[in-house]
Each structure stands twice: as C-alpha cells, then as structure tokens.
PDB file of C-alpha atoms in Angstrom:
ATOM      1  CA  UNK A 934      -4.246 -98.059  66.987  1.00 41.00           C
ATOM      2  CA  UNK A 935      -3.495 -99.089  70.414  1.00 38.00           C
ATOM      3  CA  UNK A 936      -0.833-100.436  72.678  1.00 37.00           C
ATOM      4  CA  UNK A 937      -2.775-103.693  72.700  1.00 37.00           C
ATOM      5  CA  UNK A 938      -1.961-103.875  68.894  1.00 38.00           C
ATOM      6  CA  UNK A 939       1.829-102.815  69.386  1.00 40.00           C
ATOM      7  CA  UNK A 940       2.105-105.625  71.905  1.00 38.00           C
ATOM      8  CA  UNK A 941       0.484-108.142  68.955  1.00 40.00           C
ATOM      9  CA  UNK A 942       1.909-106.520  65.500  1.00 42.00           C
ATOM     10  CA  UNK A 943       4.613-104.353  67.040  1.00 35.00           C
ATOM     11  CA  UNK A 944       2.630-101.562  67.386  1.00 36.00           C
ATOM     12  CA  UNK A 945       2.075-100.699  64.081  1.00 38.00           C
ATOM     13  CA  UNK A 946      -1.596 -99.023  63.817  1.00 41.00           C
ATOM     14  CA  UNK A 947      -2.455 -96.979  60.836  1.00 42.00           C
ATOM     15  CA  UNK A 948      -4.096 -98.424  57.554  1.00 42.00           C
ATOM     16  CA  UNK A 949      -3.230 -98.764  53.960  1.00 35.00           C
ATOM     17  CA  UNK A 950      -5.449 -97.520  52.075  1.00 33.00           C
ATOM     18  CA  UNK A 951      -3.439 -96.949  48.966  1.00 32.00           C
ATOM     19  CA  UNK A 952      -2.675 -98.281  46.107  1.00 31.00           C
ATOM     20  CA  UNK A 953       0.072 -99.028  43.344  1.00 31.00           C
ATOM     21  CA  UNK A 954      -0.099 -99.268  40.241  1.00 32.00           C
ATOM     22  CA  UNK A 955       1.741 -97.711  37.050  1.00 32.00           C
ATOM     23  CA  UNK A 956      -0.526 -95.814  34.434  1.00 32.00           C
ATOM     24  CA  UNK A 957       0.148 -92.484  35.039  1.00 38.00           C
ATOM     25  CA  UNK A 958       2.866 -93.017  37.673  1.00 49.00           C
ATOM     26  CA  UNK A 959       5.737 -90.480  36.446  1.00 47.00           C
ATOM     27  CA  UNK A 960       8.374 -92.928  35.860  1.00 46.00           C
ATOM     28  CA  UNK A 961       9.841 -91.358  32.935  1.00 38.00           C
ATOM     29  CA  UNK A 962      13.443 -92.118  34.210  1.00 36.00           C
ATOM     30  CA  UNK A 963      13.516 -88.261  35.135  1.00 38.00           C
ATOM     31  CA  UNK A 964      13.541 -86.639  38.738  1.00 37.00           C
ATOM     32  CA  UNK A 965      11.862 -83.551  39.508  1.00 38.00           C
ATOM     33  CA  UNK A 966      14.748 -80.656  40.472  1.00 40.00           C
ATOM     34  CA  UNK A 967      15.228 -77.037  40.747  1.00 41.00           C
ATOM     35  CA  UNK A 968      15.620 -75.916  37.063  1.00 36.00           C
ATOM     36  CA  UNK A 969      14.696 -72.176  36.140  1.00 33.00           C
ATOM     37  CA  UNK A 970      12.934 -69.198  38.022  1.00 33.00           C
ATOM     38  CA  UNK A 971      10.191 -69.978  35.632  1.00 32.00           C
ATOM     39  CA  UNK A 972       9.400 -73.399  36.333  1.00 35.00           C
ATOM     40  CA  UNK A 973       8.138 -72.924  39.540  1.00 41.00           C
ATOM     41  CA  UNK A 974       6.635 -70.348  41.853  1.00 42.00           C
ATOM     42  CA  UNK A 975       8.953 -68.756  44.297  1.00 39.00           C
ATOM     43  CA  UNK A 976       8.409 -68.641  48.130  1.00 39.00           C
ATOM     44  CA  UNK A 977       9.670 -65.150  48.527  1.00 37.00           C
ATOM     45  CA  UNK A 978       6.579 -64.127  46.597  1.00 37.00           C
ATOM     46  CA  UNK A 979       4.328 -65.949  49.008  1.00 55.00           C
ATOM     47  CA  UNK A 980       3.780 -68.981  45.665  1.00 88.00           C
ATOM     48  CA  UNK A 981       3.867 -72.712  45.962  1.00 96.00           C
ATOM     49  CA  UNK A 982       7.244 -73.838  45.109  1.00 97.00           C
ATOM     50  CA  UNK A 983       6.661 -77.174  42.948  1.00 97.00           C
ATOM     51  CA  UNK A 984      10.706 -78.447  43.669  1.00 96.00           C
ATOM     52  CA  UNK A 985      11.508 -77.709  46.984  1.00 97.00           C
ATOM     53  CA  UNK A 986      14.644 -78.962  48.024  1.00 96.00           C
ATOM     54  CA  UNK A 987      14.635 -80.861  51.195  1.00 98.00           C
ATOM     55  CA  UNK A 988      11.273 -82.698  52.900  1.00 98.00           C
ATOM     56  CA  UNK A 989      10.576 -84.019  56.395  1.00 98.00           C
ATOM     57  CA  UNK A 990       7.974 -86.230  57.109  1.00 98.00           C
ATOM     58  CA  UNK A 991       6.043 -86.614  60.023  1.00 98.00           C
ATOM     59  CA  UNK A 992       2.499 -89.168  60.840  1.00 98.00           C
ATOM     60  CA  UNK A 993       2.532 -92.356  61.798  1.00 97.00           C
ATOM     61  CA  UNK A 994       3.028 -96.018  60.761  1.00 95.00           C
ATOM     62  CA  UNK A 995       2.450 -95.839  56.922  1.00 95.00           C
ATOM     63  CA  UNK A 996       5.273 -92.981  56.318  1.00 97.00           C
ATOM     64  CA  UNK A 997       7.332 -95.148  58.285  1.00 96.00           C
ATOM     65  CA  UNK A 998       7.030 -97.997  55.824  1.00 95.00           C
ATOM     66  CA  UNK A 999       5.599-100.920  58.692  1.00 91.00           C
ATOM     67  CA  UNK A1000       4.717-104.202  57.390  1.00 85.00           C
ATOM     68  CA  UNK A1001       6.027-103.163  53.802  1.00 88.00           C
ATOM     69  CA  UNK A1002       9.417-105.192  53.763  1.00 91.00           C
ATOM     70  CA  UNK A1003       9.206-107.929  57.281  1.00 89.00           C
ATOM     71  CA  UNK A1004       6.697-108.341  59.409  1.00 84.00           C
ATOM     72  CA  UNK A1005       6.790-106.182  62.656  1.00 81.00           C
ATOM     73  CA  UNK A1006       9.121-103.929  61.549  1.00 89.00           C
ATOM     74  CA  UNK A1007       9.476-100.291  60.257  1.00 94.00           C
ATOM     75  CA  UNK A1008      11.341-100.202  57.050  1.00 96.00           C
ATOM     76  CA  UNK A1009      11.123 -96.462  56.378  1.00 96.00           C
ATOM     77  CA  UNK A1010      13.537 -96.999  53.104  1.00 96.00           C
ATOM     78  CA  UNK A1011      10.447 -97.740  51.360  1.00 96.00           C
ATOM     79  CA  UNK A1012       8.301 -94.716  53.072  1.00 98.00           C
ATOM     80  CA  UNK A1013       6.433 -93.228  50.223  1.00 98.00           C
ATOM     81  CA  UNK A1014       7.816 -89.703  51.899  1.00 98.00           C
ATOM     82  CA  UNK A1015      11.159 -90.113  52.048  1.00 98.00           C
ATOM     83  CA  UNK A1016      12.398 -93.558  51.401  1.00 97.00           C
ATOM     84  CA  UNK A1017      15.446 -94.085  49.301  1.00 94.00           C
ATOM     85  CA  UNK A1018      14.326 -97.290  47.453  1.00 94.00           C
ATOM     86  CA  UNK A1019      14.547 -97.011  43.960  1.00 93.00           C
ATOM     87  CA  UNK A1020      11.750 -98.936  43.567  1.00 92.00           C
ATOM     88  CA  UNK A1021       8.996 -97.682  45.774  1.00 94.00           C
ATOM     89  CA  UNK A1022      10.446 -93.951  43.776  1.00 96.00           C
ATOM     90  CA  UNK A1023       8.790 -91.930  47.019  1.00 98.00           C
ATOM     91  CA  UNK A1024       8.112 -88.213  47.125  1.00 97.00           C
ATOM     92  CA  UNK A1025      12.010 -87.274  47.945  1.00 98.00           C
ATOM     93  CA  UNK A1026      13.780 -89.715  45.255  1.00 97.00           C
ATOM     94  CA  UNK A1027      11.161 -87.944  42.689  1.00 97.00           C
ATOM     95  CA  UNK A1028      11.903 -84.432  44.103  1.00 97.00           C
ATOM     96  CA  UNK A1029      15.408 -83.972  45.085  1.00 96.00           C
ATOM     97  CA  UNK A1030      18.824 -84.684  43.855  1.00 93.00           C
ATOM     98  CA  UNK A1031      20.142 -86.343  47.045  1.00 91.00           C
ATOM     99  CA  UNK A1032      17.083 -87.557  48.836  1.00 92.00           C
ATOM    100  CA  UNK A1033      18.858 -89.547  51.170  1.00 90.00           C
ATOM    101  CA  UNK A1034      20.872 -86.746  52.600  1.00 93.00           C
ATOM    102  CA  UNK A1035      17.571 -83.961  52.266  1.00 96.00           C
ATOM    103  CA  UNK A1036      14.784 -85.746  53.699  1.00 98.00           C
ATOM    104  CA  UNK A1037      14.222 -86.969  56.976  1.00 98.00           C
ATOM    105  CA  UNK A1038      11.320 -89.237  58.688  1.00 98.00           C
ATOM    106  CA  UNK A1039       9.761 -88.384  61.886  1.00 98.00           C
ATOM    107  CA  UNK A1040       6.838 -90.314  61.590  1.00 98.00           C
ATOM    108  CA  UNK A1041       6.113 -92.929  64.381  1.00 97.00           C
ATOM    109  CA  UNK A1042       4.438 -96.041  64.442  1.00 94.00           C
ATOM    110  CA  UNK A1043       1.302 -95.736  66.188  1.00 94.00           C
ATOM    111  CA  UNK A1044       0.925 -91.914  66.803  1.00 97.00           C
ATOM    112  CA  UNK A1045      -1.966 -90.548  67.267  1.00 98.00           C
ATOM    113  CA  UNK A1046      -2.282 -86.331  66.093  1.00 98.00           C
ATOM    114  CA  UNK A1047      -2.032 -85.695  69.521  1.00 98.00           C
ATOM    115  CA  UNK A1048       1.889 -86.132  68.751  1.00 98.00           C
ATOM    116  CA  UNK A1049       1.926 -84.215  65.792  1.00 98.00           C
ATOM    117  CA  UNK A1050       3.446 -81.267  67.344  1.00 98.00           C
ATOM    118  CA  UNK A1051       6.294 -83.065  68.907  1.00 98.00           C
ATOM    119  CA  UNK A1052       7.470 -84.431  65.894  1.00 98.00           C
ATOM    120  CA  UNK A1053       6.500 -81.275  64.308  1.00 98.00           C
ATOM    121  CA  UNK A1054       9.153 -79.768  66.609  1.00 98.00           C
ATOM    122  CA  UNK A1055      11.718 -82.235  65.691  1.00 98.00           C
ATOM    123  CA  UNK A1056      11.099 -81.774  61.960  1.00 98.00           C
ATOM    124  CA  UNK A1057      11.460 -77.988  62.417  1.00 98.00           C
ATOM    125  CA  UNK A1058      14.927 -78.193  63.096  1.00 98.00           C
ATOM    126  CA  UNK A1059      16.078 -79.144  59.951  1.00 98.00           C
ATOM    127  CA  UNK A1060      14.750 -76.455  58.438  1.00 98.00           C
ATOM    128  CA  UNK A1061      12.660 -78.458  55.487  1.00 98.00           C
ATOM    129  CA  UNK A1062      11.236 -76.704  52.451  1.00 98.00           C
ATOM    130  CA  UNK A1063       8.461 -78.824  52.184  1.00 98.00           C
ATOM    131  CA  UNK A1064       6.868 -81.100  55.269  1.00 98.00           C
ATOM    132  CA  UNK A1065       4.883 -84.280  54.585  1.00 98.00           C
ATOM    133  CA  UNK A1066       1.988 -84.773  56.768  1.00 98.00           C
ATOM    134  CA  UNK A1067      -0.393 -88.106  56.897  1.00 98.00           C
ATOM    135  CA  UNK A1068      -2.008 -88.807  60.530  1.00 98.00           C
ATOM    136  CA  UNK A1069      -5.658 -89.525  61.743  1.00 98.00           C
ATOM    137  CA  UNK A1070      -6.113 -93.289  61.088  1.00 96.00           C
ATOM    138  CA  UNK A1071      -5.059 -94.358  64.256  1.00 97.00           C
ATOM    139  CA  UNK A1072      -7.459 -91.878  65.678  1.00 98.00           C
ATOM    140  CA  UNK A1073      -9.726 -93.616  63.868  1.00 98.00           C
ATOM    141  CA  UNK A1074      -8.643 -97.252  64.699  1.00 96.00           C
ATOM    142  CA  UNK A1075      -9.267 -97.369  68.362  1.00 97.00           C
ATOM    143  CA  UNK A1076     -10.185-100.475  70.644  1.00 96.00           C
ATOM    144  CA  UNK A1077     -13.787 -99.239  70.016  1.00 97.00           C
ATOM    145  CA  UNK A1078     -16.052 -96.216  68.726  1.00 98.00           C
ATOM    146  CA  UNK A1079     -16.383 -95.002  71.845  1.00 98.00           C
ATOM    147  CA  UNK A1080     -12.622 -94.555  72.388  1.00 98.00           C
ATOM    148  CA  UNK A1081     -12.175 -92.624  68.591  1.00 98.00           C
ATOM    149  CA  UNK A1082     -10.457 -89.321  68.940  1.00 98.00           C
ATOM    150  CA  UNK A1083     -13.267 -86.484  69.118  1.00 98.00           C
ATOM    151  CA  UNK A1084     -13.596 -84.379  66.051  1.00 98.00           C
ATOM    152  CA  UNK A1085     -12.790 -80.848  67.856  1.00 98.00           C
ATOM    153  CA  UNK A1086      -9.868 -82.543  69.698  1.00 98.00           C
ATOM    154  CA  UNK A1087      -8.692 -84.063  66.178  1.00 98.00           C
ATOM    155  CA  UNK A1088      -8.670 -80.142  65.004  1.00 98.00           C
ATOM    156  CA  UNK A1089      -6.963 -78.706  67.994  1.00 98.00           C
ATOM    157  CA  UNK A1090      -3.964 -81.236  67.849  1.00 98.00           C
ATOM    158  CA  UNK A1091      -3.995 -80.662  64.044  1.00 98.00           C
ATOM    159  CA  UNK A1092      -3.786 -77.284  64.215  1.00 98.00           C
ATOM    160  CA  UNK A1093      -1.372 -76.647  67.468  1.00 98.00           C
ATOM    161  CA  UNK A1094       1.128 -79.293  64.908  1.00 98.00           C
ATOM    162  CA  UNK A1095       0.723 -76.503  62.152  1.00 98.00           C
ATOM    163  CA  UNK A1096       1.019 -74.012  64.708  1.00 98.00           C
ATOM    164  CA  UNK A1097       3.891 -75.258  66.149  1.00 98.00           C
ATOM    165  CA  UNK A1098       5.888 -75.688  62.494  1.00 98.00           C
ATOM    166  CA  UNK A1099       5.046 -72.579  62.391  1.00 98.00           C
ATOM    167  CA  UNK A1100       6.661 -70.853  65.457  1.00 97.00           C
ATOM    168  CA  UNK A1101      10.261 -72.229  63.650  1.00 96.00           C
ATOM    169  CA  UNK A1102       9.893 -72.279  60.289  1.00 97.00           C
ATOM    170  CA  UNK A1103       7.332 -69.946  58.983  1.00 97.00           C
ATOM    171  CA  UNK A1104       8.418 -70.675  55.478  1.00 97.00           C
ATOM    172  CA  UNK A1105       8.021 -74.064  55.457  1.00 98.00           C
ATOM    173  CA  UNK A1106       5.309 -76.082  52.576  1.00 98.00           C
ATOM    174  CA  UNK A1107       3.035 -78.405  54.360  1.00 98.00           C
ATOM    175  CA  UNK A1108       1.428 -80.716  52.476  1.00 98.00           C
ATOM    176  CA  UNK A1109      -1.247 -82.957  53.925  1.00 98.00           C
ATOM    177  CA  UNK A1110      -2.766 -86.392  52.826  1.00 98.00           C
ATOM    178  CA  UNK A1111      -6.650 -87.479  53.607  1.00 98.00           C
ATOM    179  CA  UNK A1112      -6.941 -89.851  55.745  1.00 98.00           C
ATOM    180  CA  UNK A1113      -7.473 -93.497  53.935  1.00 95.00           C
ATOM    181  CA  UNK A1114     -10.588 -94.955  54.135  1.00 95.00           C
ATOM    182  CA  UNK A1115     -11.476 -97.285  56.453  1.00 93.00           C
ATOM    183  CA  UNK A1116     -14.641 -99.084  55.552  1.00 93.00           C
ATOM    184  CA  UNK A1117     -13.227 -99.528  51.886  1.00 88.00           C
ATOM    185  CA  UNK A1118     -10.395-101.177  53.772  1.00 85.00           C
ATOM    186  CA  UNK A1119     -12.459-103.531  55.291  1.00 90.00           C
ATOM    187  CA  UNK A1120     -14.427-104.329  52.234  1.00 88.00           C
ATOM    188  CA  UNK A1121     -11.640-105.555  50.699  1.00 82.00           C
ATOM    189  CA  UNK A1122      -9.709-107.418  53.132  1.00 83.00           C
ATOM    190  CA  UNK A1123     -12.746-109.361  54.788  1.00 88.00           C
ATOM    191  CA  UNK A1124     -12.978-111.294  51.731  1.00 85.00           C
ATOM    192  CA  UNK A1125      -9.040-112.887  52.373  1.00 85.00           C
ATOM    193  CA  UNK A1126      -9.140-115.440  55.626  1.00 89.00           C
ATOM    194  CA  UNK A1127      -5.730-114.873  56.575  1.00 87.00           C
ATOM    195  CA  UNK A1128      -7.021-111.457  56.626  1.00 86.00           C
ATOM    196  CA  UNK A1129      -9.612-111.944  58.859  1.00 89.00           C
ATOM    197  CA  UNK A1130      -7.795-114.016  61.281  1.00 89.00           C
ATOM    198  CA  UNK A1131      -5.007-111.706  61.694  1.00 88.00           C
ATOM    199  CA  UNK A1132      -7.470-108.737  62.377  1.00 90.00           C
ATOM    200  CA  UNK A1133      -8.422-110.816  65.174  1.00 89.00           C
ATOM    201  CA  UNK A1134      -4.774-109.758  67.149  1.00 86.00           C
ATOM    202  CA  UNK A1135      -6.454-106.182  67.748  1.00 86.00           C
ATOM    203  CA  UNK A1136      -5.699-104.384  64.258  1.00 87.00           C
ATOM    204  CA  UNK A1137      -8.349-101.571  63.648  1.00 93.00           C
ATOM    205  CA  UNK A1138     -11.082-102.794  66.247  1.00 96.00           C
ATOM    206  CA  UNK A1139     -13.277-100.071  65.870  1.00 97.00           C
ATOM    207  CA  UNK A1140     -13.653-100.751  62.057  1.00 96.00           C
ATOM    208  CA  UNK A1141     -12.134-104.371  61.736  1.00 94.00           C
ATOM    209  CA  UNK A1142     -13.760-106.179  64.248  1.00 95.00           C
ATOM    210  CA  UNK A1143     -15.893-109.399  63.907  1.00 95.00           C
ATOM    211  CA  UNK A1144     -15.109-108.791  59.956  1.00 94.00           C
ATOM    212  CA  UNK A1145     -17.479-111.147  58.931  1.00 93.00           C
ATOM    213  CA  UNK A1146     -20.421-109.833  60.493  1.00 95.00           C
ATOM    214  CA  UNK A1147     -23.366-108.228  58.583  1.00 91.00           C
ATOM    215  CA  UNK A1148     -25.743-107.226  61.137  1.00 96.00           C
ATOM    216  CA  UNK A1149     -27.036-103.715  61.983  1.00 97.00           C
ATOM    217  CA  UNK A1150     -24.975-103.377  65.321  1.00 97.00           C
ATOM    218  CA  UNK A1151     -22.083-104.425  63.015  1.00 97.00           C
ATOM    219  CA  UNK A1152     -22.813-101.919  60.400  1.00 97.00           C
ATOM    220  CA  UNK A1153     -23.551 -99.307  62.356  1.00 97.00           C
ATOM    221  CA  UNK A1154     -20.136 -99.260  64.126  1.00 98.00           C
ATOM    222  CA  UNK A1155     -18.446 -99.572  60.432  1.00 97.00           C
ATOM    223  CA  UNK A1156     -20.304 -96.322  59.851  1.00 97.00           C
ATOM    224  CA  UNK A1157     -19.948 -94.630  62.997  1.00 98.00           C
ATOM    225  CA  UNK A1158     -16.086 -95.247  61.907  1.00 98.00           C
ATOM    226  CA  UNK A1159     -16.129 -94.268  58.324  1.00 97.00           C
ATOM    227  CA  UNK A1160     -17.989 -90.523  59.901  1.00 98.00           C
ATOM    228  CA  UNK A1161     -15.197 -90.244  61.674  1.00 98.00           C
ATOM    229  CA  UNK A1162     -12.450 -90.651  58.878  1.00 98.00           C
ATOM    230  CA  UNK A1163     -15.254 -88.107  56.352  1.00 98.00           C
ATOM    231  CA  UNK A1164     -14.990 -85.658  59.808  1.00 98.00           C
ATOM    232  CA  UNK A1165     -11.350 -85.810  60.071  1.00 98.00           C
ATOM    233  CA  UNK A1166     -10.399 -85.280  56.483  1.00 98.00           C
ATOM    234  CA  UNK A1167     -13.228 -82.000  56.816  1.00 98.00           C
ATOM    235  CA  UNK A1168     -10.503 -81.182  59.348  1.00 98.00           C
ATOM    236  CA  UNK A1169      -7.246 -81.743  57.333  1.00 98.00           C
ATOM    237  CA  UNK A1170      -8.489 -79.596  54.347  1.00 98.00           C
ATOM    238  CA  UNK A1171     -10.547 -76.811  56.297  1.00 98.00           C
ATOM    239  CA  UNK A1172      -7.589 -76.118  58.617  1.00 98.00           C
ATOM    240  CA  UNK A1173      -4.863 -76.506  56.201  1.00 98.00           C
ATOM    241  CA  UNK A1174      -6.585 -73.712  54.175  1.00 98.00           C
ATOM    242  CA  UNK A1175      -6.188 -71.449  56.543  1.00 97.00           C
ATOM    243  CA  UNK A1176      -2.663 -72.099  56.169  1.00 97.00           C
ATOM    244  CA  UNK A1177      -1.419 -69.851  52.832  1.00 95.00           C
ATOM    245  CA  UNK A1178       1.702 -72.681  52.612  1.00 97.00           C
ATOM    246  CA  UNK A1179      -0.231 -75.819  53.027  1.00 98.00           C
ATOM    247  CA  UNK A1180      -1.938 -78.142  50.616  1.00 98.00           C
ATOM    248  CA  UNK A1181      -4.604 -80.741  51.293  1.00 98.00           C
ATOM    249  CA  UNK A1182      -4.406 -83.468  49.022  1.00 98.00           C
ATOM    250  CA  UNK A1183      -8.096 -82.822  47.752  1.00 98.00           C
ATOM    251  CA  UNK A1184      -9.248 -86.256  49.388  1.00 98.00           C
ATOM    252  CA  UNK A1185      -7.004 -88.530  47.065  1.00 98.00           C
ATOM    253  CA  UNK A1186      -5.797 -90.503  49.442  1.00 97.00           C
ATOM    254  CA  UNK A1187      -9.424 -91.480  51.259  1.00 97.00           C
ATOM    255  CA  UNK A1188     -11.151 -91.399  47.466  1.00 97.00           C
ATOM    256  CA  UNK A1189      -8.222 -94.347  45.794  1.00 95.00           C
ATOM    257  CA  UNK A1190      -9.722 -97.633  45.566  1.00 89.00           C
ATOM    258  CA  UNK A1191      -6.864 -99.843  46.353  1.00 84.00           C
ATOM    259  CA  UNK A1192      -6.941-103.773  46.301  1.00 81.00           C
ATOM    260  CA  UNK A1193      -5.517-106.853  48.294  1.00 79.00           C
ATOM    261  CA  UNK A1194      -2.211-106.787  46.153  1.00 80.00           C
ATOM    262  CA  UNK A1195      -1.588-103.267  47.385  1.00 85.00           C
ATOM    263  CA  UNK A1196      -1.346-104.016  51.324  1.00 87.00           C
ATOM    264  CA  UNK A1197       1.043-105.550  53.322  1.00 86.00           C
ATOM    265  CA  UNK A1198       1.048-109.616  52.769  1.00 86.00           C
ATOM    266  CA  UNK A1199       1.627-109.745  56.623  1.00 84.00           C
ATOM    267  CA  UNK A1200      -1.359-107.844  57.569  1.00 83.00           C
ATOM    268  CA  UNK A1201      -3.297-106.991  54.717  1.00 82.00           C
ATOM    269  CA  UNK A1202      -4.043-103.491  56.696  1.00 82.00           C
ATOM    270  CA  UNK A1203      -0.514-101.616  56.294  1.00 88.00           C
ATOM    271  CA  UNK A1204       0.304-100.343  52.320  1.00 92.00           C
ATOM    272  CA  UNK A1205       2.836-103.133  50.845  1.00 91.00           C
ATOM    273  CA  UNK A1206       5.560-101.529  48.633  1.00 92.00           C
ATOM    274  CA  UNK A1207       3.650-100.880  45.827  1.00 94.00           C
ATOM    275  CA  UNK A1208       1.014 -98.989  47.857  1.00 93.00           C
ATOM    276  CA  UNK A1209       3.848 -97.107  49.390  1.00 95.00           C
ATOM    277  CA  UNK A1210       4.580 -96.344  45.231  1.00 95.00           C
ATOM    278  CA  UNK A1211       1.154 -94.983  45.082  1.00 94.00           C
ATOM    279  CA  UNK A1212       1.187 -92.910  47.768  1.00 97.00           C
ATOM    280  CA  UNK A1213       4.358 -91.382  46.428  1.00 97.00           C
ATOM    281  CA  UNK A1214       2.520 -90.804  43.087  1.00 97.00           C
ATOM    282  CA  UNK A1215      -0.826 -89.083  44.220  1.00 97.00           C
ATOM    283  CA  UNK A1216       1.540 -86.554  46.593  1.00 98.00           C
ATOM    284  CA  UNK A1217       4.150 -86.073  43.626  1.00 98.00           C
ATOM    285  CA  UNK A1218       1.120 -84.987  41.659  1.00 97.00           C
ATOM    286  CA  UNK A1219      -0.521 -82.816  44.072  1.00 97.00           C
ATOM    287  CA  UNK A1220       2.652 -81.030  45.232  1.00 98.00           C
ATOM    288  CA  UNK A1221       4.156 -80.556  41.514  1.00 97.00           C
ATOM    289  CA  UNK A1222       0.641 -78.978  40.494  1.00 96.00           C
ATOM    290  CA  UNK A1223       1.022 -74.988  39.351  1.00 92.00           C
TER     291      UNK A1223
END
C-alpha cells in the first residue's frame, strides 16, 4: 500500500488472504526439533533441513501481525513467522525449542520488495538457518493500476534480496510464500458493509476500490490486479528455483480460500489471529516436507 493508507490505518498495507482453521493443523501438543541425523536432510550435503534451528523473517505487514490484536498496530507476537503466542502456534513455536530467543522479525509494515534487501541485510546478521519470506501485495495494492510495481522490477528487487542473503549467509534456507490473492479478497469482503466503508480510507485501491461496482471498467481493473499477483507469484517460484536452498510455497498461500472470520475485525483486509494460525500451518507443512 501507500503512505496515504499509513496516514489512515497506520500504514499497514498488505492483505490477508489466509485462513485458519484446524483439520489438519499439527496441533498434536508436539513441537518440531532437531532429533536424529536421520530425520532430516543435512545442509552440509547440500539437502533441505526440515528442523532448522533459528528463523528470521522478513516482508511486510502480515508477518508483522497488523490489525491481528488492536487496530493500527503491529502485534508481531502473533506473526505467523515468528510470533511467540501460544495460540496463533507460528512457524518458530512449531519449529524450535526457544522460539522467542531464535527467531527474529524484520518484516515492515508497508514495504514494498524494493526493501527486501535491506531487511535482508539485517536478517543476515543473525545468522538464521532458515529465512521466512512473504512480500508483493503491497506491490500489488497501489493507489491505482497504473502505479503497480512492474513485473521485471518485481524480479530484480526479488532477486538482488536473495542475492543479497546470499553475499552473508550462503547457507541460509529461504522459504517463500505466494502472494495472497487479491480479487478472492475482495470477493469476500465486499459482501460485509463495514468492510466496504473502511476500504474507502485508501486500503488496496487498485483492487478495493468502489467495491460495489460491477461494471466493465470496474472489472477490468480487478483483473488487471489479480495479473499482477498470478505475474508476481511466476516470479517468487521461478526465481526461488534457481536458488538450490529456497522453497516456494507451491502457490498455497494465493490458492487458500479464506473467509470473513479469518481477517482482521478492524479491517477485514489484514489476516486476524486465526489467519495468522493458517499461515503458520501451510509454511510448517511446506518447510517440514522430505
């Protein structure tokens, strides 16, 4: 999103498309750890390692939990990444033994991947096994279509972030969520008038705007929009390939069909906690896969 958004909702840009939910969500009471040489695939062999032991998180507003727990306000304890809520049971309180003192959350409200590599860079210095990364809807959700992030620049910042992990911590696990779609986003909230009014502040223009209209200008513009999301996530997974330590969640995040009662009750556009919960489940399942 934009600065005219952070002056309305604090700045906080980025969607929620996520969901919660608890079929299938892991919570068997146990917490995924180093064990055995042979429950995992070792890094010095150039494997995935399914339990590293320390995560950093970078993106934007929905790894830093806004909306989730007060309205204009980050509440990163909740982050699906590395929140320490028992709760919300993110990626690090499923993954490590001490998540609050081996994870760490970079992420800003309202970045854009043009400032991936700076918090790349920060992230770096920690020296993470495993880095968390979920940006491109506020590329997306720009004052208009016009003002979107082009696809090639999208793949330059992306891969200069990578690039720039890279030039400290070689060894690092990157793994990367789709960005969340958009349109489906709008679907669902258009149908909720507090919704709809509070989209009105500046939230999501480019996709969110005049909510209620059906017309071909209208739909058109949603499309234009929802291209751009299907374009970025091309990006995520085709560069992230290229990457022999990096996995693209496979378009989970973008493909989950999540619902009213998974968003933020402030602005129905950020994931509430129990989207957060989801989040943490589709990564957990993705990163933990042989």
């Amino acid at each position: 999103m934009t600065a005219t958004v952070a002056a309305v909702l604090t700045g906080g840009l980025l969607l929620g498309a996520c969901g919660g939910g608890s079929d299938g969500d892991g919570d068997d009471g146990s917490r995924g750890r180093k064990t055995s040489p042979s429950a995992e695939a070792s890094p010095s062999t150039g494997g995935w390692d399914t339990r590293p032991d320390s995560i950093a998180a970078v993106g934007d507003s929905i790894t830093r939990g806004f909306d989730a727990c007060s309205v204009l306000s980050d509440c990163p304890e909740v982050s699906w990444a590395t929140g320490t809520d028992p709760a919300t049971r993110s990626l690090a309180v499923r993954l490590l033994d001490e998540p609050a003192g081996r994870s760490w959350n970079f992420a800003e409200t309202g970045a854009l991947t043009a400032d991936l590599p700076a918090q790349m860079e920060r992230a770096a210095a920690r020296e993470p096994e495993l880095v968390t990364v979920m940006t491109g809807g506020n590329d997306a959700c720009r004052p208009s279509v016009d003002a979107m992030t082009p696809v090639d620049d999208f793949r330059a910042d992306f891969a200069r972030g990578l690039r720039t992990l890279r030039e400290k911590q070689p060894r690092a696990q990157v793994y990367v969520a789709s960005v969340p779609d958009l349109k489906r986003l709008w679907s669902e909230g258009r149908k909720n008038e507090a919704a709809r009014q509070v989209w009105k502040l500046g939230i999501c223009q480019s996709m969110l705007r005049d909510a209620e209209a059906t017309g071909a200008a209208a739909e058109e513009r949603r499309q234009q929009v929802q291209d751009r999301v299907v374009a970025y996530n091309e990006v995520l997974e085709e560069v992230c390939a290229e990457d022999r330590r990096c996995r693209y969640d496979g378009g989970a995040v973008f493909a989950y069909r999540f619902t009213g009662d998974e968003l933020s009750k402030w602005d129905w556009f950020h994931p509430g906690k129990q989207g957060q919960r989801t989040l943490a489940r589709l990564a957990y399942g993705r990163i933990t896969a042989p």
